[in-house]
Amino acid sequence: MQGGLAQPRSLVRLAYYPFLPEVRDAVRQAGADLDAVLASSLYEGTRRRAAQRIEGALGGGIAPVAVTDERGALHELLSVAVARMLCVALNEKQLVARYAAAEARRVADALQGDADPEALEQAAATLGLAWAAGEGGWRMHVADYLRAAPSGDAWKLIRRPVARGAVALDRGEAIAIVQEALQRRIAAELEAERGRPVPPPVAQALAPLLAKLEPALSEARESWTSGDFGPVQPGLFPPCIKELFEAMRRGEMVPHHGRFAFATFLGTIGWGPEQIMDYMSTLPNFDREKSRYQIEHVTGARGVDAYTPPGCGTMQTNGVCPLDKRDGLCFKIKHPLSYYRAKLRFQANDAAKAGSHATVHGSHGPRGNGESAASAAPSAAAAASADATTGPGVAAGGRP
Amino acid sequence: MSATVPIPPAAPTVAPAKPLQPTEFPPPVKATIAWLNERFCWWYKHNPPAVPDRFTRREFGYIPWPERPGPPPFVRHLGFDSAARFQESIARAGPHSVYYSTAYYRRPSEMKMADKQWLGAELIFDLDADHLADVEAAKARGEEVPLHEQLRQVKAKFITLLDEFLFGDFGLSSKDVWITFSGGRGYHAHVVEERLMQLGSRERREVVDYITGKVPVEKGSETPDVSIFLERIVTGADSFRGKVKADVAYRLAPADAPGWPGRLTRTLLGELEAHVFSQERAKARKWLLSIDGIGATTADKFLDKVETLADGSHGKTVQQLVAEGRISHRSDPLFKIATKSLEQFGLALAKGETDEPVTADVKRLIRLPGSLHGKSGLKVVTLTRDALDGFDPLRDAVAFSTEDLVPFTARKDQEATLGGQRVAVKAGEQAAVPEAHAVFWCARQSGTVRRSSA
């Protein structure tokens, strides 16, 4: 890699690892001034690179640049600071997640090509990762590993050699763990700031950049599955949720975990406690008043945060997932909500294909002006089959 | 009541259809419950349970003896500032069951879970005879495995969990794990290692998956995918009409490798040892054919290979090959037998057991060591790993006297051996039985005592 090996702590070298603790001092010493960075034409390139970082996060990743001198290093480091401000100002949860992932991936690539073994150790130490690096690779305490490992089958503990409480990792895996930790840290830091009011002078200075990024952002937004699920469509529920409703309808005792999954699922996709109770009150033996507190609690109506419905792994551990009733889509997703989202997306795509017949804004095509076909379709399609969203309509999906 | 109690996030209640229930106990039952309560008070007064560490940070709860039919209330969210105060309170109440939170909190006695402020929680492994395959199978047939046999089986499973996984793979030492007999029909392991106590629910579920050998299943199938444990090795290349094809062999980890990879090889080796290498050909063949997907051709070819290589004159024996994990090419009978048997039972034989939701839970109440189990009158006994081998709950967890006699009337014919004393009673007959037996049967609701007026 391009970093100067002869002077390991130089600014040039730090440019690749902006999260390291000495970056702050180094930048301060270099005498950069925030007002200038945001406004002066001297820092035009820095601001352009910041916007490029955001665009990269929205698209195919942040392109690496070769840093050859101190000035270049300063630009690179300052562009990270500006990019973070942009993330906060744009106030988009998905963007924060993408940005954190993209920065972390860029750092992982840099580590991959870094010949200095200290780079990886320094990154790990900064991120609070505890491991022992030795001849045969890296060894992590099993508890530390469980907390630090990315999700995904490849990282399941059962696939790892676990001996005397430690998990062995090779270099690529150690770098992936650093990447995961960095991604989580950036996301947490920006998430804490996101939506906070930006001081007016800063907001003013950022405005041109924000305007420039807006088209890329709105294009990306279309492909994101946002937190807005539109009207609830029981016909699209995953098999587990359908099963639960059927079991309740038959008057069977549904275990605690099942009821919890059902209520939190409906709560998350947009129903209030009253609607959930209305829905469940078609069940025999449903005691509305007894359930009110509990439903209000899990759906966040009583001041505590709403509970997220359990994922497929948890559902399986708790015996709620109907293993034999899973369909093809089940094997592609890891969370009942993803199943529902995917079904909504399929429905939207079908509606879009059906053209003006199904959508109000059909003529705009998939990338219309703001009000896209993709976001309009679910509600239109739902309106077209309104009876599917009322009362026992869910049974239509689950009945043999 | 199971040994541990899940704590909400609460979900909507769908009340079960209620059978008509009398509102009062018949007088003999009432008197029996009062007697049990009085005996428990007496016992706690003379045997105050030790309190768990950080006990001012723990939540306590108990189930009182029922005053009327139906589920009794659960008294919880209790916090204590001194051991003496806790012990007095227990001796005064003499409750049916006593629990404490595996979690410790900044404010344990807050009523809302969110206000308690979680600081960490023991990692709990709970094994109950109820969940043993044999016991479940017998239950499905309407039979019951004798209690001492249930206790023997569950102890064997518990020892596997401890030796293979907690002390083995996880490298825990005896000070990191509290071992208890639950007082009922199972055992608990409380892991108190600092880093593991900080794990959240997601990570604890991963621990469950590890111990219970949950490997990802192939799409659309229920067969575990053992191919993740196979290492692909290119041993050479063949070329045929200008096309080059890699020569690929597969390897499992060597039998002495750590973790699951080595465990699977050891299991395979153990199974082949027991059913093939040590058996006559006909018997071995029969066992091989019992594996789904293994036909006569594969079985015969495999047995030929075992015999040909047996004297070592052709290099390694099949035993040695398996121990090294060398299961050869896809077309080799050894490869087929190894993968098929691991899929079908190897994984199941090697896995550990634990009640999954209990281990995954970070906020649970669990029976207090040193307390009495209200369904047996047996004591929740804290054990060392060494003591576990010779431990017999029906002898060593007996809390009450096996000498003092109590007038007892049985509801059914039954017998029990407690503290080495075998006592049999007949339905409806009054008999003087040792106090330990009377408590045991009364707690199981299979008899009543007549309170002596003295």
Coordinates of C-alpha atoms in Angstrom, one line a residue, chain A residues 10-369:
Chain A
S10 CA 2.8 10.3 9.8
L11 CA -0.3 12.1 8.6
V12 CA 0.0 10.3 5.3
R13 CA -0.4 7.0 7.0
L14 CA -3.2 8.2 9.3
A15 CA -5.2 9.3 6.2
Y16 CA -6.2 5.7 5.7
Y17 CA -7.3 5.2 9.3
P18 CA -9.3 8.3 10.3
F19 CA -10.7 6.7 13.4
L20 CA -7.3 6.4 15.1
P21 CA -7.0 8.5 18.3
E22 CA -4.0 10.5 17.1
V23 CA -5.9 11.8 14.1
R24 CA -7.5 14.6 16.0
D25 CA -4.3 16.1 17.3
A26 CA -2.5 15.6 14.0
V27 CA -5.3 17.5 12.2
R28 CA -5.3 20.2 14.8
Q29 CA -1.6 20.7 14.5
A30 CA -1.9 20.9 10.8
G31 CA -4.0 24.0 11.5
A32 CA -7.2 23.3 9.7
D33 CA -10.1 25.6 10.5
L34 CA -13.7 24.3 10.2
D35 CA -15.1 27.5 8.7
A36 CA -12.5 27.5 6.1
V37 CA -13.0 23.9 5.3
L38 CA -16.7 24.5 4.8
A39 CA -16.4 27.8 2.8
S40 CA -13.0 28.5 1.4
S41 CA -12.2 27.7 -2.2
L42 CA -8.9 26.3 -0.9
Y43 CA -10.9 23.3 0.4
E44 CA -13.1 22.8 -2.7
G45 CA -11.4 19.5 -3.2
T46 CA -12.0 18.4 0.3
R47 CA -15.7 19.1 0.0
R48 CA -15.9 17.4 -3.3
R49 CA -14.2 14.3 -1.7
A50 CA -16.8 14.5 1.2
A51 CA -19.6 14.4 -1.3
Q52 CA -17.9 11.6 -3.1
R53 CA -17.8 9.6 0.1
I54 CA -21.6 10.0 0.5
E55 CA -22.2 9.0 -3.1
G56 CA -19.9 6.1 -2.7
A57 CA -21.9 5.0 0.4
L58 CA -25.1 5.2 -1.6
G59 CA -23.6 3.3 -4.5
G60 CA -20.7 0.9 -5.0
G61 CA -18.4 2.0 -2.2
I62 CA -16.0 4.7 -1.4
A63 CA -13.2 4.8 -4.0
P64 CA -9.8 4.8 -2.4
V65 CA -7.5 7.7 -3.2
A66 CA -3.7 7.5 -3.1
V67 CA -2.4 9.9 -0.5
T68 CA 1.2 10.9 -1.2
D69 CA 1.8 14.0 0.9
E70 CA 0.7 15.8 4.0
R71 CA -1.6 18.1 2.2
G72 CA -3.4 15.2 0.5
A73 CA -3.7 13.5 3.9
L74 CA -5.2 16.5 5.5
H75 CA -7.8 16.8 2.7
E76 CA -8.7 13.1 3.1
L77 CA -9.1 13.4 6.8
L78 CA -11.1 16.6 6.7
S79 CA -13.3 15.1 4.0
V80 CA -14.3 12.4 6.5
A81 CA -15.3 15.1 9.0
V82 CA -17.4 16.9 6.4
A83 CA -19.0 13.6 5.2
R84 CA -20.0 12.9 8.7
M85 CA -21.6 16.3 9.0
L86 CA -23.5 15.6 5.8
C87 CA -24.8 12.3 7.2
V88 CA -26.1 14.0 10.3
A89 CA -27.7 16.8 8.3
L90 CA -29.3 14.5 5.7
N91 CA -31.0 12.8 8.7
E92 CA -31.6 9.5 7.0
K93 CA -31.2 6.3 9.0
Q94 CA -30.5 4.1 6.0
L95 CA -27.8 6.5 4.8
V96 CA -26.0 6.4 8.2
A97 CA -26.0 2.6 8.0
R98 CA -24.7 2.6 4.4
Y99 CA -22.1 5.2 5.2
A100 CA -20.8 3.4 8.2
A101 CA -20.6 0.2 6.2
A102 CA -18.8 1.9 3.3
E103 CA -16.2 3.6 5.5
A104 CA -15.6 0.4 7.4
R105 CA -15.1 -1.5 4.1
R106 CA -12.7 1.1 2.9
V107 CA -10.6 0.7 6.0
A108 CA -10.7 -3.1 5.8
D109 CA -9.4 -2.8 2.2
A110 CA -6.6 -0.6 3.4
L111 CA -5.7 -3.0 6.2
Q112 CA -5.7 -5.9 3.8
G113 CA -3.0 -4.2 1.7
D114 CA -1.0 -2.8 4.7
A115 CA 2.3 -4.5 5.1
D116 CA 2.8 -3.2 8.6
P117 CA 1.4 -5.8 11.1
E118 CA 1.0 -3.0 13.7
A119 CA -1.8 -1.4 11.6
L120 CA -4.2 -4.2 12.3
E121 CA -3.3 -4.4 16.0
Q122 CA -3.6 -0.6 16.4
A123 CA -7.0 -0.6 14.7
A124 CA -8.2 -3.4 17.0
A125 CA -7.0 -1.8 20.1
T126 CA -8.7 1.5 19.2
L127 CA -12.0 -0.3 18.7
G128 CA -11.7 -2.1 22.0
L129 CA -11.2 -5.5 20.5
A130 CA -9.3 -7.9 22.7
W131 CA -7.4 -10.7 21.1
A132 CA -4.1 -12.3 21.3
A133 CA -2.0 -12.3 18.1
G134 CA 0.4 -15.1 17.9
E135 CA 2.3 -17.3 15.5
G136 CA -0.7 -19.3 14.3
G137 CA -3.1 -16.4 14.0
W138 CA -5.4 -14.5 16.3
R139 CA -7.3 -15.9 19.3
M140 CA -10.3 -14.3 20.8
H141 CA -12.1 -15.1 24.0
V142 CA -15.4 -16.8 23.1
A143 CA -17.5 -14.0 24.7
D144 CA -15.6 -11.3 22.9
Y145 CA -16.0 -13.2 19.7
L146 CA -19.7 -13.6 20.1
R147 CA -20.1 -9.9 20.6
A148 CA -17.8 -8.9 17.8
A149 CA -18.6 -11.4 15.1
P150 CA -20.6 -10.2 12.1
S151 CA -24.0 -11.9 11.6
G152 CA -24.2 -14.6 9.0
D153 CA -23.8 -18.4 8.8
A154 CA -20.1 -18.3 8.1
W155 CA -19.5 -16.7 11.5
K156 CA -21.6 -19.2 13.5
L157 CA -19.7 -20.3 16.5
I158 CA -20.2 -24.0 15.7
R159 CA -18.1 -23.6 12.5
R160 CA -15.2 -22.3 14.4
P161 CA -12.5 -24.3 16.3
V162 CA -13.2 -23.3 19.9
A163 CA -10.6 -24.5 22.3
R164 CA -10.0 -23.5 25.9
G165 CA -12.5 -20.7 25.6
A166 CA -10.8 -19.1 22.6
V167 CA -11.8 -18.9 19.0
A168 CA -9.0 -19.0 16.4
L169 CA -9.1 -16.5 13.5
D170 CA -6.9 -16.0 10.4
R171 CA -5.8 -12.6 9.2
G172 CA -8.8 -12.1 6.8
E173 CA -11.2 -12.9 9.6
A174 CA -9.4 -10.6 12.1
I175 CA -9.7 -7.8 9.5
A176 CA -13.4 -8.6 9.0
I177 CA -13.9 -8.3 12.8
V178 CA -12.3 -4.9 12.8
Q179 CA -14.5 -3.9 9.9
E180 CA -17.6 -5.0 11.8
A181 CA -16.5 -3.1 14.9
L182 CA -15.7 0.0 13.0
Q183 CA -19.0 -0.1 11.2
R184 CA -20.9 -0.4 14.4
R185 CA -19.0 2.4 16.0
I186 CA -19.5 4.8 13.1
A187 CA -23.2 4.0 12.9
A188 CA -23.6 4.4 16.6
E189 CA -21.8 7.8 16.7
L190 CA -23.7 9.2 13.7
E191 CA -27.0 7.7 14.9
A192 CA -26.6 9.6 18.2
E193 CA -26.1 12.9 16.3
R194 CA -28.5 12.3 13.5
G195 CA -31.4 14.8 13.3
R196 CA -29.8 17.1 15.9
P197 CA -30.1 20.7 14.7
V198 CA -27.0 21.8 12.8
P199 CA -25.7 25.3 13.8
P200 CA -27.1 27.8 11.2
P201 CA -23.7 28.8 9.8
V202 CA -22.7 25.2 9.2
A203 CA -26.1 24.4 7.7
Q204 CA -25.7 27.3 5.4
A205 CA -22.2 26.2 4.4
L206 CA -23.4 22.6 3.8
A207 CA -26.5 23.6 1.8
P208 CA -24.9 23.5 -1.7
L209 CA -23.4 20.1 -1.0
L210 CA -26.7 18.8 0.3
A211 CA -28.5 20.1 -2.8
K212 CA -25.9 18.3 -4.9
L213 CA -26.5 15.0 -3.1
E214 CA -30.2 15.2 -3.1
P215 CA -30.8 13.4 -6.5
A216 CA -28.5 10.5 -5.6
L217 CA -30.2 10.2 -2.3
S218 CA -33.7 10.2 -3.6
E219 CA -32.8 7.6 -6.2
A220 CA -31.2 5.4 -3.5
R221 CA -34.2 6.0 -1.2
E222 CA -36.4 4.2 -3.7
S223 CA -34.5 1.0 -3.4
W224 CA -34.5 1.1 0.4
T225 CA -37.1 -0.6 2.3
S226 CA -38.1 2.1 4.7
G227 CA -39.7 1.7 8.1
D228 CA -43.1 2.6 6.5
F229 CA -44.9 -0.5 5.6
G230 CA -48.1 1.1 4.3
P231 CA -51.4 -0.5 5.0
V232 CA -51.3 -3.9 6.8
Q233 CA -51.9 -6.7 4.3
P234 CA -52.5 -10.0 6.2
G235 CA -52.4 -11.9 2.9
L236 CA -48.7 -11.2 2.7
F237 CA -47.8 -12.4 6.2
P238 CA -45.1 -15.0 6.5
P239 CA -46.1 -18.5 7.4
C240 CA -45.2 -18.2 11.1
I241 CA -47.5 -15.3 11.6
K242 CA -50.3 -17.0 9.6
E243 CA -49.8 -20.1 11.7
L244 CA -50.1 -18.2 14.9
F245 CA -53.3 -16.5 13.9
E246 CA -54.7 -19.9 12.7
A247 CA -53.8 -21.5 16.0
M248 CA -55.4 -18.7 18.0
R249 CA -58.5 -18.9 15.8
R250 CA -58.8 -22.6 16.5
G251 CA -58.8 -21.7 20.2
E252 CA -55.5 -23.4 20.8
M253 CA -53.3 -22.1 23.6
V254 CA -50.5 -20.2 21.8
P255 CA -47.4 -20.1 23.9
H256 CA -46.0 -16.9 25.2
H257 CA -43.3 -16.5 22.6
G258 CA -45.9 -17.0 19.8
R259 CA -48.2 -14.3 21.2
F260 CA -45.2 -12.0 21.7
A261 CA -44.1 -12.5 18.0
F262 CA -47.6 -11.9 16.7
A263 CA -48.3 -8.7 18.7
T264 CA -44.8 -7.2 18.0
F265 CA -45.1 -8.1 14.3
L266 CA -48.4 -6.3 13.9
G267 CA -47.2 -3.5 16.1
T268 CA -44.1 -2.9 13.9
I269 CA -45.9 -3.0 10.6
G270 CA -48.1 -0.2 11.7
W271 CA -51.0 -1.3 13.8
G272 CA -51.8 0.4 17.2
P273 CA -52.7 -1.6 20.3
E274 CA -56.4 -1.1 19.7
Q275 CA -56.3 -2.5 16.2
I276 CA -54.3 -5.5 17.4
M277 CA -56.8 -6.1 20.1
D278 CA -59.7 -5.7 17.6
Y279 CA -58.0 -8.3 15.4
M280 CA -57.4 -10.7 18.2
S281 CA -60.8 -10.2 19.7
T282 CA -62.2 -12.6 17.1
L283 CA -60.5 -15.3 19.0
P284 CA -62.2 -17.4 21.6
N285 CA -61.3 -16.7 25.2
F286 CA -59.6 -13.4 24.4
D287 CA -59.6 -11.2 27.4
R288 CA -59.3 -7.7 26.1
E289 CA -58.7 -5.9 29.3
K290 CA -56.2 -8.4 30.5
S291 CA -54.2 -8.1 27.3
R292 CA -54.4 -4.4 27.0
Y293 CA -51.4 -3.6 29.3
Q294 CA -49.3 -6.3 27.7
I295 CA -50.1 -5.2 24.1
E296 CA -49.6 -1.6 24.9
H297 CA -46.3 -2.5 26.5
V298 CA -44.8 -4.4 23.6
T299 CA -46.0 -2.0 21.0
G300 CA -44.4 1.0 22.8
A301 CA -47.6 2.7 23.7
R302 CA -46.7 2.9 27.4
G303 CA -43.6 5.0 27.2
V304 CA -41.0 2.2 26.8
D305 CA -39.5 1.5 23.4
A306 CA -41.5 -0.8 21.2
Y307 CA -40.2 -4.4 21.0
T308 CA -38.9 -5.5 17.6
P309 CA -40.4 -8.8 16.5
P310 CA -38.0 -11.7 16.9
G311 CA -36.0 -12.9 13.9
C312 CA -36.1 -16.3 12.3
G313 CA -33.3 -17.6 14.5
T314 CA -35.0 -16.6 17.7
M315 CA -38.4 -17.9 16.4
Q316 CA -36.7 -21.3 15.7
T317 CA -35.0 -21.4 19.1
N318 CA -38.3 -20.7 20.8
G319 CA -40.2 -23.2 18.7
V320 CA -42.5 -20.6 17.0
C321 CA -41.2 -21.1 13.5
P322 CA -43.4 -23.7 11.7
L323 CA -40.4 -25.4 10.2
D324 CA -42.4 -27.7 7.8
K325 CA -44.6 -24.8 6.5
R326 CA -41.7 -22.6 5.4
D327 CA -41.8 -21.6 1.7
G328 CA -39.0 -20.7 -0.7
L329 CA -39.0 -17.1 0.4
C330 CA -38.4 -18.2 4.0
F331 CA -35.0 -19.6 3.1
K332 CA -33.9 -16.3 1.6
I333 CA -34.7 -14.2 4.6
K334 CA -33.7 -14.1 8.3
H335 CA -36.6 -12.1 9.7
P336 CA -40.4 -12.3 9.4
L337 CA -40.4 -8.6 8.6
S338 CA -38.0 -9.1 5.7
Y339 CA -40.5 -11.7 4.4
Y340 CA -43.3 -9.2 4.6
R341 CA -41.2 -6.5 3.0
A342 CA -40.2 -8.8 0.2
K343 CA -43.8 -9.6 -0.4
L344 CA -44.7 -6.0 -0.5
R345 CA -42.0 -5.4 -3.0
F346 CA -43.2 -8.3 -5.2
Q347 CA -46.6 -6.9 -5.1
A348 CA -45.4 -3.4 -6.0
N349 CA -43.4 -4.9 -8.9
D350 CA -46.4 -6.8 -10.2
A351 CA -48.5 -3.7 -9.9
A352 CA -45.9 -1.7 -11.8
K353 CA -45.9 -4.4 -14.5
A354 CA -49.6 -4.3 -14.7
G355 CA -49.2 -0.6 -15.6
S356 CA -51.8 2.1 -15.3
H357 CA -54.4 -0.4 -14.5
A358 CA -53.1 -0.9 -11.0
T359 CA -51.3 2.3 -10.1
V360 CA -52.5 5.9 -10.0
H361 CA -49.1 7.1 -11.2
G362 CA -48.4 4.2 -13.5
S363 CA -47.3 6.4 -16.4
H364 CA -44.3 7.7 -14.5
G365 CA -42.6 4.4 -14.6
P366 CA -40.3 3.1 -11.9
R367 CA -38.2 6.3 -11.6
G368 CA -40.9 8.9 -11.8
N369 CA -40.8 12.3 -10.1

